[in-house]
Amino acid sequence: MSEPELSSATAPASLERGYRRLLAFYPAAFRRENEEEILAVLLACAQDGQTRPGLKASADLLKGAARMRLRPPPGQPRTVFAAVRLMWAGAAAELAALITIIVTAGAVRAAVLHAAPAPVPGLPGHLIAVVAVAPIAVGVWLFLAWANSKGRDAARMASAGSFCLLTLGLLDALAQGGAAYAAADMIAVAVLWLVALGAVVLIFVPASSRYYRPPEAVLR
Amino acid sequence: MQEATFLILTALAAGTQHGYGIISDVAEISDGRVKLLAGTLYTALDRLRADGLIGVDREEIVGNRLRRYYRLTPEGEQRLAAEAARLQAHAAAALRRLKLNLAGGAA
């Protein structure tokens, strides 16, 4: 087979920059392993005098990046990968709930003042609690997602612990019934609980367990 | 097995190849019909490596650029042989039936 010499030494810098910008969409582990090699192939496939990535090659690179991002990183079981995705979803849902509360706070206060014009200066107590706790919850979701994707066994335990706290919160909300919580609050809490339940089940199935190392194995 | 995957493994069946070599070889095997693009090639190579069907043979620096050579593993050879046999059986069945049909039509 003929072996054309890679003409990368003469490739314009703008072409290489363009390809690197597209390769930036790939997961970091994949880029570390493959970026320089793919770049060599892309430059070898380039037409003479080409100064920027072609449409077809660009679309193909973006499609590849999307496919790689839907694939678990090397060595990570699908179950752990799915659990980490669920934790991200949990963080996003928590953030969405927080934003909703902040955006609608004015209307809620007006309604409260209207119902009880006397001395109720601020938001109802439980809403203030939610606004204070939600950013922490977002952080916890993100931290657990990160730690679980690294395979820390402590992260698995912390996830189970957080799930227990969330369950207690749900039970507490149920016990108070509709007295303090609107239907929307209850639905939001229930959805978060189901997401957390899914994540916890996924990290404790046997397929996931081989991924989690005991702490001493981490210190090599 | 997808056609691109089958052709990549076929390209490696004769010996080690680097990325650009695989692209040219696949074009040659398929009579110019399949032109692999870099994104498709490297997501396929990544999957094949993870599945243990191919491995990295060696790396070279040519003209300041990394060139990595891939080879088929014994498991990859087995999978390719099985897939080729399957395709051959299907093709043979198709041709046999077409011939029967022709003979029946002529009678």
Coordinates of C-alpha atoms in Angstrom, one line a residue:
Chain A
M1 CA 0.0 0.0 0.0
S2 CA 1.3 3.5 -0.8
E3 CA 2.3 5.4 2.3
P4 CA 1.8 9.2 1.8
E5 CA 4.1 11.2 4.0
L6 CA 2.2 13.2 6.6
S7 CA 2.5 16.7 5.4
S8 CA 1.7 18.1 8.8
A9 CA 4.9 20.2 9.0
T10 CA 3.5 22.4 6.2
A11 CA -0.1 22.5 7.5
P12 CA -1.4 26.0 8.3
A13 CA -1.5 26.9 12.0
S14 CA -5.2 28.0 11.6
L15 CA -6.2 24.5 10.5
E16 CA -4.5 22.9 13.5
R17 CA -6.1 25.4 15.8
G18 CA -9.5 24.7 14.3
Y19 CA -9.1 20.9 14.8
R20 CA -7.9 21.4 18.4
R21 CA -11.0 23.5 19.1
L22 CA -13.2 20.6 17.9
L23 CA -11.2 18.0 19.8
A24 CA -11.8 20.0 23.0
F25 CA -15.3 18.6 23.0
Y26 CA -13.9 15.1 23.7
P27 CA -13.6 13.8 27.3
A28 CA -10.2 14.6 28.9
A29 CA -9.1 11.0 29.2
F30 CA -9.7 10.4 25.5
R31 CA -7.8 13.6 24.6
R32 CA -4.8 12.7 26.7
E33 CA -4.6 9.3 24.9
N34 CA -5.6 10.3 21.4
E35 CA -5.5 14.0 20.6
E36 CA -2.0 14.2 19.1
E37 CA -2.6 11.1 17.0
I38 CA -6.0 12.2 15.7
L39 CA -4.5 15.6 14.8
A40 CA -1.8 13.9 12.8
V41 CA -4.5 11.9 10.9
L42 CA -6.7 15.0 10.4
L43 CA -3.8 17.0 9.0
A44 CA -2.7 14.1 6.8
C45 CA -6.3 14.0 5.4
A46 CA -6.4 17.7 4.7
Q47 CA -6.5 19.1 1.2
D48 CA -3.6 21.2 -0.1
G49 CA -4.0 24.8 1.0
Q50 CA -6.9 24.0 3.3
T51 CA -6.9 26.6 6.1
R52 CA -9.9 25.5 8.3
P53 CA -11.7 22.2 9.1
G54 CA -14.2 21.0 6.6
L55 CA -17.9 20.7 7.3
K56 CA -18.1 16.9 7.1
A57 CA -15.0 16.3 9.2
S58 CA -16.2 18.8 11.8
A59 CA -19.6 17.2 12.0
D60 CA -18.0 13.7 12.3
L61 CA -15.7 15.0 15.1
L62 CA -18.6 16.4 17.1
K63 CA -20.6 13.2 16.6
G64 CA -17.6 11.3 17.9
A65 CA -17.3 13.6 20.9
A66 CA -21.0 13.1 21.7
R67 CA -20.6 9.3 21.4
M68 CA -17.5 9.3 23.7
R69 CA -19.3 11.4 26.3
L70 CA -22.1 8.8 26.4
R71 CA -19.6 6.1 27.0
P72 CA -18.3 5.2 30.5
P73 CA -14.6 6.2 31.0
P74 CA -12.1 3.3 30.7
G75 CA -12.6 0.8 33.6
Q76 CA -15.8 2.3 34.9
P77 CA -18.8 0.0 35.0
R78 CA -22.0 1.2 33.2
T79 CA -23.9 1.1 36.5
V80 CA -21.5 3.6 38.2
F81 CA -21.5 5.7 35.1
A82 CA -25.3 5.8 35.2
A83 CA -25.3 6.6 38.9
V84 CA -23.0 9.5 38.3
R85 CA -25.3 10.8 35.6
L86 CA -28.2 10.6 38.0
M87 CA -26.3 12.6 40.6
W88 CA -25.7 15.3 38.1
A89 CA -29.4 15.3 37.3
G90 CA -30.0 15.6 41.0
A91 CA -27.8 18.6 41.3
A92 CA -29.5 20.2 38.2
A93 CA -33.0 19.5 39.7
E94 CA -32.0 21.0 43.0
L95 CA -30.6 24.1 41.3
A96 CA -33.8 24.4 39.2
A97 CA -35.9 24.2 42.4
L98 CA -33.8 26.9 44.1
I99 CA -34.1 29.2 41.1
T100 CA -37.8 28.7 41.0
I101 CA -38.2 29.6 44.6
I102 CA -36.0 32.7 44.3
V103 CA -37.9 33.9 41.1
T104 CA -41.3 33.3 42.7
A105 CA -40.4 34.6 46.1
G106 CA -42.0 38.0 45.5
A107 CA -45.3 36.5 44.6
V108 CA -45.2 34.1 47.6
R109 CA -44.5 37.0 50.0
A110 CA -47.3 39.0 48.5
A111 CA -49.7 36.1 48.9
V112 CA -48.6 35.6 52.5
L113 CA -48.9 39.3 53.3
H114 CA -52.3 39.3 51.7
A115 CA -53.5 36.3 53.8
A116 CA -52.0 37.5 57.0
P117 CA -51.2 41.2 56.8
A118 CA -49.9 41.4 60.3
P119 CA -46.2 41.0 61.2
V120 CA -44.9 38.6 58.6
P121 CA -42.0 40.5 57.1
G122 CA -40.1 37.8 55.2
L123 CA -40.6 34.5 53.5
P124 CA -42.3 31.6 55.2
G125 CA -39.8 29.8 57.4
H126 CA -39.6 26.6 55.4
L127 CA -38.9 28.5 52.2
I128 CA -36.0 30.3 53.9
A129 CA -34.7 26.9 55.0
V130 CA -34.9 25.5 51.5
V131 CA -33.1 28.5 50.0
A132 CA -30.3 28.1 52.6
V133 CA -30.0 24.4 52.2
A134 CA -30.4 24.0 48.4
P135 CA -26.9 25.4 47.5
I136 CA -25.4 23.0 49.9
A137 CA -27.4 20.2 48.5
V138 CA -26.2 21.1 45.0
G139 CA -22.7 21.0 46.2
V140 CA -23.2 17.6 47.9
W141 CA -24.7 16.1 44.7
L142 CA -21.8 17.4 42.6
F143 CA -19.2 16.3 45.1
L144 CA -20.7 12.8 45.4
A145 CA -20.9 12.5 41.6
W146 CA -17.2 13.4 41.4
A147 CA -16.1 11.1 44.2
N148 CA -18.2 8.1 43.0
S149 CA -16.8 8.5 39.5
K150 CA -13.3 8.2 41.0
G151 CA -14.4 4.9 42.7
R152 CA -13.9 6.1 46.3
D153 CA -15.6 3.6 48.6
A154 CA -16.1 6.4 51.2
A155 CA -18.2 8.2 48.5
R156 CA -20.4 5.2 48.3
M157 CA -21.0 5.3 52.0
A158 CA -21.5 9.1 52.0
S159 CA -24.1 8.6 49.2
A160 CA -26.0 6.1 51.3
G161 CA -25.9 8.5 54.2
S162 CA -27.1 11.4 52.2
F163 CA -29.9 9.2 50.8
C164 CA -31.0 8.4 54.4
L165 CA -31.1 12.1 55.3
L166 CA -33.1 12.8 52.2
T167 CA -35.5 10.0 53.1
L168 CA -35.9 11.5 56.6
G169 CA -36.7 14.8 55.0
L170 CA -39.3 13.3 52.8
L171 CA -40.9 11.4 55.7
D172 CA -40.9 14.7 57.7
A173 CA -42.6 16.5 54.8
L174 CA -45.1 13.7 54.5
A175 CA -45.8 13.8 58.3
Q176 CA -46.5 17.6 58.0
G177 CA -48.8 16.8 55.1
G178 CA -50.0 19.8 53.1
A179 CA -49.8 22.1 56.1
A180 CA -46.4 23.6 55.2
Y181 CA -45.7 22.2 51.8
A182 CA -47.5 22.9 48.5
A183 CA -48.1 20.1 46.1
A184 CA -45.3 21.3 43.9
D185 CA -42.8 21.1 46.8
M186 CA -43.9 17.5 47.5
I187 CA -43.5 16.5 43.9
A188 CA -40.0 18.1 43.7
V189 CA -38.9 16.3 46.9
A190 CA -40.4 13.0 45.6
V191 CA -38.6 13.3 42.2
L192 CA -35.3 14.1 44.0
W193 CA -35.8 11.2 46.3
L194 CA -36.4 8.8 43.3
V195 CA -33.3 10.1 41.6
A196 CA -31.3 9.5 44.7
L197 CA -32.8 6.1 45.2
G198 CA -31.8 5.1 41.6
A199 CA -28.3 6.4 42.1
V200 CA -27.8 4.5 45.4
V201 CA -29.2 1.3 44.1
L202 CA -26.8 1.5 41.1
I203 CA -23.7 2.1 43.1
F204 CA -24.5 -0.9 45.4
V205 CA -25.3 -3.5 42.7
P206 CA -22.6 -6.2 42.3
A207 CA -21.5 -4.9 38.9
S208 CA -20.5 -1.6 40.6
S209 CA -18.8 -3.1 43.7
R210 CA -15.7 -4.3 41.9
Y211 CA -15.1 -0.6 40.9
Y212 CA -14.9 0.6 44.5
R213 CA -11.6 0.0 46.1
P214 CA -11.0 -0.1 49.9
P215 CA -9.2 3.1 51.1
E216 CA -5.8 1.3 51.5
A217 CA -5.8 0.2 47.9
V218 CA -6.0 3.8 46.8
L219 CA -2.7 4.7 48.5
R220 CA -0.3 2.9 46.3
Chain B
M1 CA -20.9 -5.8 14.0
Q2 CA -21.1 -2.5 12.1
E3 CA -19.6 -2.2 8.6
A4 CA -17.0 0.3 9.7
T5 CA -15.8 -1.9 12.5
F6 CA -15.7 -4.9 10.2
L7 CA -13.6 -3.0 7.7
I8 CA -11.2 -1.6 10.3
L9 CA -10.6 -5.2 11.7
T10 CA -10.1 -6.4 8.1
A11 CA -7.6 -3.6 7.5
L12 CA -5.6 -4.8 10.5
A13 CA -5.9 -8.5 9.6
A14 CA -3.0 -8.4 7.2
G15 CA -0.7 -6.6 9.7
T16 CA -0.2 -3.5 11.8
Q17 CA -1.4 -0.2 10.6
H18 CA -1.5 3.4 11.8
G19 CA -4.6 5.6 11.7
Y20 CA -4.1 7.1 8.3
G21 CA -3.1 3.7 7.0
I22 CA -6.4 2.2 8.2
I23 CA -8.4 5.0 6.4
S24 CA -6.6 4.4 3.1
D25 CA -6.8 0.6 3.4
V26 CA -10.5 0.7 4.2
A27 CA -11.1 2.9 1.2
E28 CA -9.2 0.3 -0.9
I29 CA -11.0 -2.7 0.5
S30 CA -14.4 -1.1 -0.1
D31 CA -13.5 0.1 -3.6
G32 CA -13.6 3.7 -2.4
R33 CA -17.2 3.4 -1.1
V34 CA -16.3 3.7 2.6
K35 CA -14.3 6.8 3.5
L36 CA -13.7 6.8 7.2
L37 CA -13.5 10.2 8.9
A38 CA -11.2 10.7 11.9
G39 CA -14.0 11.0 14.5
T40 CA -15.6 7.8 13.4
L41 CA -12.3 6.0 13.2
Y42 CA -11.1 7.0 16.7
T43 CA -14.4 6.3 18.5
A44 CA -14.3 2.8 16.8
L45 CA -10.7 2.3 17.7
D46 CA -11.4 3.3 21.3
R47 CA -14.2 0.8 21.6
L48 CA -12.2 -2.0 19.9
R49 CA -9.3 -1.4 22.3
A50 CA -11.7 -1.4 25.3
D51 CA -13.2 -4.7 24.1
G52 CA -9.7 -6.2 23.6
L53 CA -10.1 -6.8 19.9
I54 CA -7.2 -4.6 19.0
G55 CA -4.1 -3.4 20.8
V56 CA -1.4 -0.8 20.3
D57 CA 1.6 -2.4 18.6
R58 CA 4.1 0.6 18.7
E59 CA 4.4 4.3 18.6
E60 CA 6.6 6.4 16.3
I61 CA 7.2 10.1 15.9
V62 CA 7.1 11.0 12.2
G63 CA 7.6 14.7 11.2
N64 CA 7.0 15.8 14.8
R65 CA 3.6 14.0 14.9
L66 CA 2.6 10.9 16.9
R67 CA 1.9 7.8 14.8
R68 CA 0.5 4.8 16.6
Y69 CA 0.3 1.4 15.1
Y70 CA -2.5 -1.0 15.9
R71 CA -2.7 -4.7 15.6
L72 CA -5.4 -7.4 15.8
T73 CA -5.4 -9.4 19.1
P74 CA -6.1 -13.2 19.0
E75 CA -9.6 -12.3 20.2
G76 CA -10.0 -9.8 17.4
E77 CA -8.9 -12.4 14.9
Q78 CA -11.5 -14.8 16.3
R79 CA -14.3 -12.2 16.1
L80 CA -13.4 -11.1 12.6
A81 CA -13.3 -14.8 11.4
A82 CA -16.7 -15.5 13.0
E83 CA -18.2 -12.3 11.4
A84 CA -16.7 -13.1 8.0
A85 CA -18.1 -16.6 8.1
R86 CA -21.5 -15.3 9.1
L87 CA -21.5 -12.7 6.2
Q88 CA -20.3 -15.4 3.8
A89 CA -23.1 -17.8 4.8
H90 CA -25.7 -15.0 4.3
A91 CA -24.3 -14.0 0.9
A92 CA -24.2 -17.7 -0.2
A93 CA -27.8 -18.1 0.9
A94 CA -28.8 -15.0 -1.0
L95 CA -27.0 -16.1 -4.2
R96 CA -28.4 -19.7 -4.0
R97 CA -32.0 -18.4 -3.7
L98 CA -31.6 -15.9 -6.5
K99 CA -30.3 -18.7 -8.7
L100 CA -33.3 -21.0 -7.8
N101 CA -35.6 -18.1 -8.5
L102 CA -34.0 -17.6 -11.9
A103 CA -34.2 -21.3 -12.7
G104 CA -37.9 -21.4 -11.6
G105 CA -38.7 -18.3 -13.7
A106 CA -37.1 -19.9 -16.8
A107 CA -39.1 -23.2 -16.4

